[in-house]
Short mmCIF file of C-alpha atoms in Angstrom, two decimals:
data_model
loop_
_atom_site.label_atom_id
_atom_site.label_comp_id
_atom_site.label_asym_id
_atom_site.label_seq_id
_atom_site.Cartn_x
_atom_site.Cartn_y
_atom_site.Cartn_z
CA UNK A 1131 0.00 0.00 0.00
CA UNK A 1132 1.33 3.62 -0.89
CA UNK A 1133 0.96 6.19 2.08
CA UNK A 1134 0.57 9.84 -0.02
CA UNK A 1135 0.98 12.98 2.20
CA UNK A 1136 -1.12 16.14 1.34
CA UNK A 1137 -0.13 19.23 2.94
CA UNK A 1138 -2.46 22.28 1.88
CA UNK A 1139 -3.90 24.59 4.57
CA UNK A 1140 -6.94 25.04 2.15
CA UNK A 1141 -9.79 22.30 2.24
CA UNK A 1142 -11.09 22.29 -0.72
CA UNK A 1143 -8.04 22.06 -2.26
CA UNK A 1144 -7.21 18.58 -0.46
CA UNK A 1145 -10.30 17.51 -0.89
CA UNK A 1146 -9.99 17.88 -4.74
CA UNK A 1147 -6.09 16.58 -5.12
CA UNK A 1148 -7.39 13.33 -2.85
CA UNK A 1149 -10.83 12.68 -5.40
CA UNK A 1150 -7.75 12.69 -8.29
CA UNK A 1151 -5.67 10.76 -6.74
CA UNK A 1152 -8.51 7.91 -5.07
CA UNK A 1153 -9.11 7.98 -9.04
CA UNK A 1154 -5.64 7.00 -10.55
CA UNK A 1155 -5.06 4.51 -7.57
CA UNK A 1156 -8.20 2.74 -8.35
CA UNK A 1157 -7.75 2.48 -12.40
CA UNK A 1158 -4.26 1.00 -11.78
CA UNK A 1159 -5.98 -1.46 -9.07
CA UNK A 1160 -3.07 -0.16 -6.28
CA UNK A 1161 -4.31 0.11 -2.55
CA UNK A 1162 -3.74 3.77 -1.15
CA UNK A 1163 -3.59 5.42 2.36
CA UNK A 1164 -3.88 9.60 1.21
CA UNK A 1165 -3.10 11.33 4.60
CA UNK A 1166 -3.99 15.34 5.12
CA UNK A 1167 -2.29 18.09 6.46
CA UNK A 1168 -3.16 21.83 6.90
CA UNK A 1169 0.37 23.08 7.94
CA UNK A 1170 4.17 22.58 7.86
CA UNK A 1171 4.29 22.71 11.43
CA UNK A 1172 2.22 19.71 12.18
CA UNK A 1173 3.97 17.05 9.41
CA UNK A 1174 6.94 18.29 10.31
CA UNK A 1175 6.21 17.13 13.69
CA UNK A 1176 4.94 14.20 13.13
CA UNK A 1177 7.95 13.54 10.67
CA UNK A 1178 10.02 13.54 13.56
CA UNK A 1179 8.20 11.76 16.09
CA UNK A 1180 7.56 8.67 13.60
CA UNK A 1181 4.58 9.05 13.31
CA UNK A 1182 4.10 9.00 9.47
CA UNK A 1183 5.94 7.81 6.64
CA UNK A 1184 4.83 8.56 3.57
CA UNK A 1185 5.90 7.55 -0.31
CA UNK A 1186 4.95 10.94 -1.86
CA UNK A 1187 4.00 14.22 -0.45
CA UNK A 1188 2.34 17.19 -1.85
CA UNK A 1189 3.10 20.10 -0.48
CA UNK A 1190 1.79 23.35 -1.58
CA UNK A 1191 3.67 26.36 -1.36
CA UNK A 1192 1.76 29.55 -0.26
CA UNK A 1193 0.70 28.71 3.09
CA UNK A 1194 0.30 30.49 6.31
CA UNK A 1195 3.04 30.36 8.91
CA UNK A 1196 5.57 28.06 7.48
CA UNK A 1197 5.44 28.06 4.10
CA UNK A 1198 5.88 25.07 1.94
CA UNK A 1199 9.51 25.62 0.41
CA UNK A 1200 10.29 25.97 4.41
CA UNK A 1201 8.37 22.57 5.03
CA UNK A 1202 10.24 20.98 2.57
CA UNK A 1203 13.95 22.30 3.52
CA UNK A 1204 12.72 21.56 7.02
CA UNK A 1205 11.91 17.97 5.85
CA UNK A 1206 15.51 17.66 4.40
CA UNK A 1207 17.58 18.89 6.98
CA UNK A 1208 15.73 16.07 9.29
CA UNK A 1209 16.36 13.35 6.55
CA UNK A 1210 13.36 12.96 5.07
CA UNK A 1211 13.81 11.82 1.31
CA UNK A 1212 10.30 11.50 0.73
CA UNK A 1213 9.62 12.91 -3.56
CA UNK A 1214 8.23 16.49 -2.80
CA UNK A 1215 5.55 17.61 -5.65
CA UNK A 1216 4.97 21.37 -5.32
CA UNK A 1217 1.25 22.41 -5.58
CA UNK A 1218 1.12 26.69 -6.63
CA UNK A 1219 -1.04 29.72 -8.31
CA UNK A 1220 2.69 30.49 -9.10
CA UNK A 1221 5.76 29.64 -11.33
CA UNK A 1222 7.82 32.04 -9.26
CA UNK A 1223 9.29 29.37 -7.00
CA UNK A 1224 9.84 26.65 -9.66
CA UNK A 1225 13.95 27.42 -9.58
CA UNK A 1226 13.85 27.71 -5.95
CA UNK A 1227 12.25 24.02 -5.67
CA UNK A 1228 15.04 22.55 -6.98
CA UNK A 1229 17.30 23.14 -4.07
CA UNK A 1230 14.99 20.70 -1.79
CA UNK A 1231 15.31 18.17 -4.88
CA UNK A 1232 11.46 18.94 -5.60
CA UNK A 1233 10.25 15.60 -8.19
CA UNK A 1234 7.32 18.37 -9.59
CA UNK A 1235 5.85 21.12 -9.81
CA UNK A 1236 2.20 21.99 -10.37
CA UNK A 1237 0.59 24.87 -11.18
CA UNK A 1238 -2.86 25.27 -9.89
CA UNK A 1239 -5.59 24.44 -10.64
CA UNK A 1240 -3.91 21.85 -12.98
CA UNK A 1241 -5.38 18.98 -15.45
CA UNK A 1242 -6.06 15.76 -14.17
CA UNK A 1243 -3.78 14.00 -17.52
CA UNK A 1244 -0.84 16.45 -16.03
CA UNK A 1245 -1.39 15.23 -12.67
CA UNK A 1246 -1.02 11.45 -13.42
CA UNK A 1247 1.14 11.76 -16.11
CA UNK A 1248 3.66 13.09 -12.81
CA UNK A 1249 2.79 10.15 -11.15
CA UNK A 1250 3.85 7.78 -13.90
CA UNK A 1251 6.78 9.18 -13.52
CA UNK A 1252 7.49 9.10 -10.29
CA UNK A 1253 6.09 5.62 -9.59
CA UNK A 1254 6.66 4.32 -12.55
CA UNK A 1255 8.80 1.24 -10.85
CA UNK A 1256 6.15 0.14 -8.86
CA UNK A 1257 3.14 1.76 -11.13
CA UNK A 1258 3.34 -0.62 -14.37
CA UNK A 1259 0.48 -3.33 -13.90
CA UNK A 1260 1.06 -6.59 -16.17
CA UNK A 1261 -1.56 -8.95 -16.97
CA UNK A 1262 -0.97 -12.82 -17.00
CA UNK A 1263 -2.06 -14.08 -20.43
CA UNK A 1264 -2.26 -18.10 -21.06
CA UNK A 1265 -0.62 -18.87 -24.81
CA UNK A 1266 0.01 -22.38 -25.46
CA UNK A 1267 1.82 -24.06 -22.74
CA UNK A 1268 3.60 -20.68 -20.66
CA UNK A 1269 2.28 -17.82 -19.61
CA UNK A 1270 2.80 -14.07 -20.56
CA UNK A 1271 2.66 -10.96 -18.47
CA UNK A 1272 2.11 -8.11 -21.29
CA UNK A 1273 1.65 -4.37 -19.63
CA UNK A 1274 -1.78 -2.99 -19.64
CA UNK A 1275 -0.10 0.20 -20.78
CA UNK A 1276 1.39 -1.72 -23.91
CA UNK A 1277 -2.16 -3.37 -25.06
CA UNK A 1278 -4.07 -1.07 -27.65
CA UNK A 1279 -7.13 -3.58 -27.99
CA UNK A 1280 -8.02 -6.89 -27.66
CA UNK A 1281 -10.34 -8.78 -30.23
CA UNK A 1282 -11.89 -12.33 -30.39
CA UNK A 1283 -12.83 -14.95 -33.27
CA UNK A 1284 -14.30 -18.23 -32.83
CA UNK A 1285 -11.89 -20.00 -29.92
CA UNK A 1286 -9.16 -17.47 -30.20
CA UNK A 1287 -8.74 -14.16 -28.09
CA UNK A 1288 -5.77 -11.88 -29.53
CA UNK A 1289 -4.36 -9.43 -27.63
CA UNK A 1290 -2.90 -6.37 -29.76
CA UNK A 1291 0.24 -4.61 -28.24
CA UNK A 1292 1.37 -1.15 -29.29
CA UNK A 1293 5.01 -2.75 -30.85
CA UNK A 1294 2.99 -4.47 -33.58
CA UNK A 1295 3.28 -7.55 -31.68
CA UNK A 1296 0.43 -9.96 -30.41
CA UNK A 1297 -0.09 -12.58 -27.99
CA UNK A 1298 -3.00 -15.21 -29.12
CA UNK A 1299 -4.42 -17.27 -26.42
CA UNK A 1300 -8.01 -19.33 -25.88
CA UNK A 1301 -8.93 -17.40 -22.69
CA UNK A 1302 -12.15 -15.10 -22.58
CA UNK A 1303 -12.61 -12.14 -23.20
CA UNK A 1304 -14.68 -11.61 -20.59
CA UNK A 1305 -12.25 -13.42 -18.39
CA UNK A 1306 -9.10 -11.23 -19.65
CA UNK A 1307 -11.74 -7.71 -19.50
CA UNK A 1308 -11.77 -9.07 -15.55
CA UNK A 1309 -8.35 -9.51 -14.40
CA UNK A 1310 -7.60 -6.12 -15.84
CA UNK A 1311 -10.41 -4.26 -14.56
CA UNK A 1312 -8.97 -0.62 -15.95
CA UNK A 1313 -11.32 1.84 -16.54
CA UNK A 1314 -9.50 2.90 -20.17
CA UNK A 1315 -10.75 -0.43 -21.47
CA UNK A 1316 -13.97 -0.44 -22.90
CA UNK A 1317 -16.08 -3.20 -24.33
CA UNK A 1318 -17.22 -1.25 -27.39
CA UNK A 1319 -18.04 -4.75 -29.29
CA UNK A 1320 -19.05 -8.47 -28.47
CA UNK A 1321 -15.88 -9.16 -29.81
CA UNK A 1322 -14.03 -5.78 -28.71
CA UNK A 1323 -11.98 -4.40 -26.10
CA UNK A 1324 -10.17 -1.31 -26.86
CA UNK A 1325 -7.76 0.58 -24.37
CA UNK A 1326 -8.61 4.37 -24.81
CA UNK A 1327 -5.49 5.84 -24.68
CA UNK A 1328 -4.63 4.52 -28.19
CA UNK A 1329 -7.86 5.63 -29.81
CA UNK A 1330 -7.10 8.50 -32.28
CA UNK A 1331 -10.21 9.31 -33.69
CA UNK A 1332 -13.88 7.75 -34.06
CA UNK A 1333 -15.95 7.80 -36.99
CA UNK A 1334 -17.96 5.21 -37.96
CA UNK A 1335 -15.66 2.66 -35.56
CA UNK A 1336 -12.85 4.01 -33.18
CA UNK A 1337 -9.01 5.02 -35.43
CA UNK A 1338 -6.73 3.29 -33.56
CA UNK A 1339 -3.14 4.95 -33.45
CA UNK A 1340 -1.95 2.27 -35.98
CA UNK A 1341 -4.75 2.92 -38.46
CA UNK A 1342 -6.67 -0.15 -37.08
CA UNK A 1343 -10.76 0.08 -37.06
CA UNK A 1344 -11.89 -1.41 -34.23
CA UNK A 1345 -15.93 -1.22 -34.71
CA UNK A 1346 -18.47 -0.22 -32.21
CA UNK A 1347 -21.54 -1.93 -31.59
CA UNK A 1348 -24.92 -0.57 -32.82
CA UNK A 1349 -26.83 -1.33 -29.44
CA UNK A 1350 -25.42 1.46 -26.91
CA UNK A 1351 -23.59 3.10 -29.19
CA UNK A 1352 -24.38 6.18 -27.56
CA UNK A 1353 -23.43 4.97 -24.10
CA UNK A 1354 -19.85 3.74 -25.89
CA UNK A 1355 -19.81 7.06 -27.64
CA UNK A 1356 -20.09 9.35 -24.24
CA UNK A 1357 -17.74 6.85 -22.22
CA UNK A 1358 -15.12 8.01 -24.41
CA UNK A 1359 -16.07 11.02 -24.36
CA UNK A 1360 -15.85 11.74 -20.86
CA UNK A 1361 -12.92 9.60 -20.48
CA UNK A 1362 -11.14 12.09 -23.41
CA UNK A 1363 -12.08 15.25 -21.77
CA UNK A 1364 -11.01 13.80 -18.64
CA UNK A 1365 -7.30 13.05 -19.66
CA UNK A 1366 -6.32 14.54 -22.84
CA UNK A 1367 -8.46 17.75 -22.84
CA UNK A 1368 -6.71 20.83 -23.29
CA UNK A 1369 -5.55 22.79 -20.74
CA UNK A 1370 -2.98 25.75 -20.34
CA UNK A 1371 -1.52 24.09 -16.94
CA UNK A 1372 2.14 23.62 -16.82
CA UNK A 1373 4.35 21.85 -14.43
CA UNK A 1374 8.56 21.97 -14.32
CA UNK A 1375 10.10 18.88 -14.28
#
């Protein structure tokens, strides 16, 4: 389980950050302890003491008393390695952040794709969920990031993977749609599962990045249509937030 730290002294901005975050932790099927703070003072106290330990901490930077860039030099000086991700209305401090070896920096009120795209990142040793897939007589664990859609015919399931590769086996689709349990997969066919970050355009079917049409089915074609929809908008919509790296 990853223990994430968020130190804000505003509410609503916790509460917000926390909803994201719930979010990404669930689609990637990781258990998550999120942990709020409303000052420097108190984390750093309970830094010391033992009382928390935490795998990532946001820490935004404007707040009263002890500020965050204090927090986190604070934080350093008691040997607390912890990857700091600086939450601001401001790119003043983004130079100043690297002194406390900040791992980001986010401007408010910043996408959600931006957001999670800085957690890759960051936890991208412990963040890449494989799948075991039966083909013949072994076993293969593909990344869910690396499958652009899955397809079946007759006995055979085929699992598409963003190299050009593919991985053929006589499990489900159903079965496979279950132990992945991601909500970028979506059953837009019988005989369809496509991963929505590789779709690059729908007409009549969904324009995969490789040119492939993968079709959608007439019954709830509108419920298909809006999934991806609000699953677009959600992650790739535009958005004038920056973060340094």
């Amino acid at each position: 389980m990853k223990t994430i730290v968020v130190c804000d002294d505003v509410e609503i901005e916790r509460l917000l950050l926390k909803e994201i975050l719930c979010q990404y932790f669930e689609e990637i099927n990781e258990e998550v302890s999120i942990v709020e703070y409303d000052s420097g003072e108190t984390l750093i106290a309970d830094v010391e003491e033992g009382y928390i330990a935490m795998d990532l901490l946001f820490l935004d930077i404007c707040m009263k008393k002890l500020n965050g860039m204090e927090t986190a030099r604070k934080l350093r000086q008691i040997q607390c390695k912890v990857p700091i991700i600086f939450l601001t209305a401001s790119p003043d401090y983004a130079i100043e952040s690297y002194e406390v070896q900040a791992s980001g920096y986010l401007l408010k009120s910043f996408s959600e794709e931006k957001l999670m795209k800085l957690l890759n990142r960051i936890l991208k040793t412990d963040m890449k969920r494989r799948v075991a897939i039966k083909n013949r007589r072994q076993y293969r664990y593909p990344c869910t990031d690396d499958i652009m859609y899955i397809d079946s015919d007759k006995h055979n399931v085929t699992l598409h993977l963003s190299d050009g590769s593919e991985i053929i086996t006589v499990d489900k689709l159903g079965e496979i749609e279950k132990r992945i349990n991601e909500k970028r997969f979506l059953r837009c066919h019988q005989s369809y599962l496509v991963n929505m970050d590789y779709i690059k355009d729908v007409e009549d079917d969904f324009i995969m990045e490789d040119g492939t049409l993968v079709p959608i089915r007439v019954r709830g074609r509108k419920e298909i249509l809006d999934t991806y929809y609000d699953y677009f908008v959600n992650h790739f919509g535009d958005s004038k937030d920056t973060f340094a790296e």
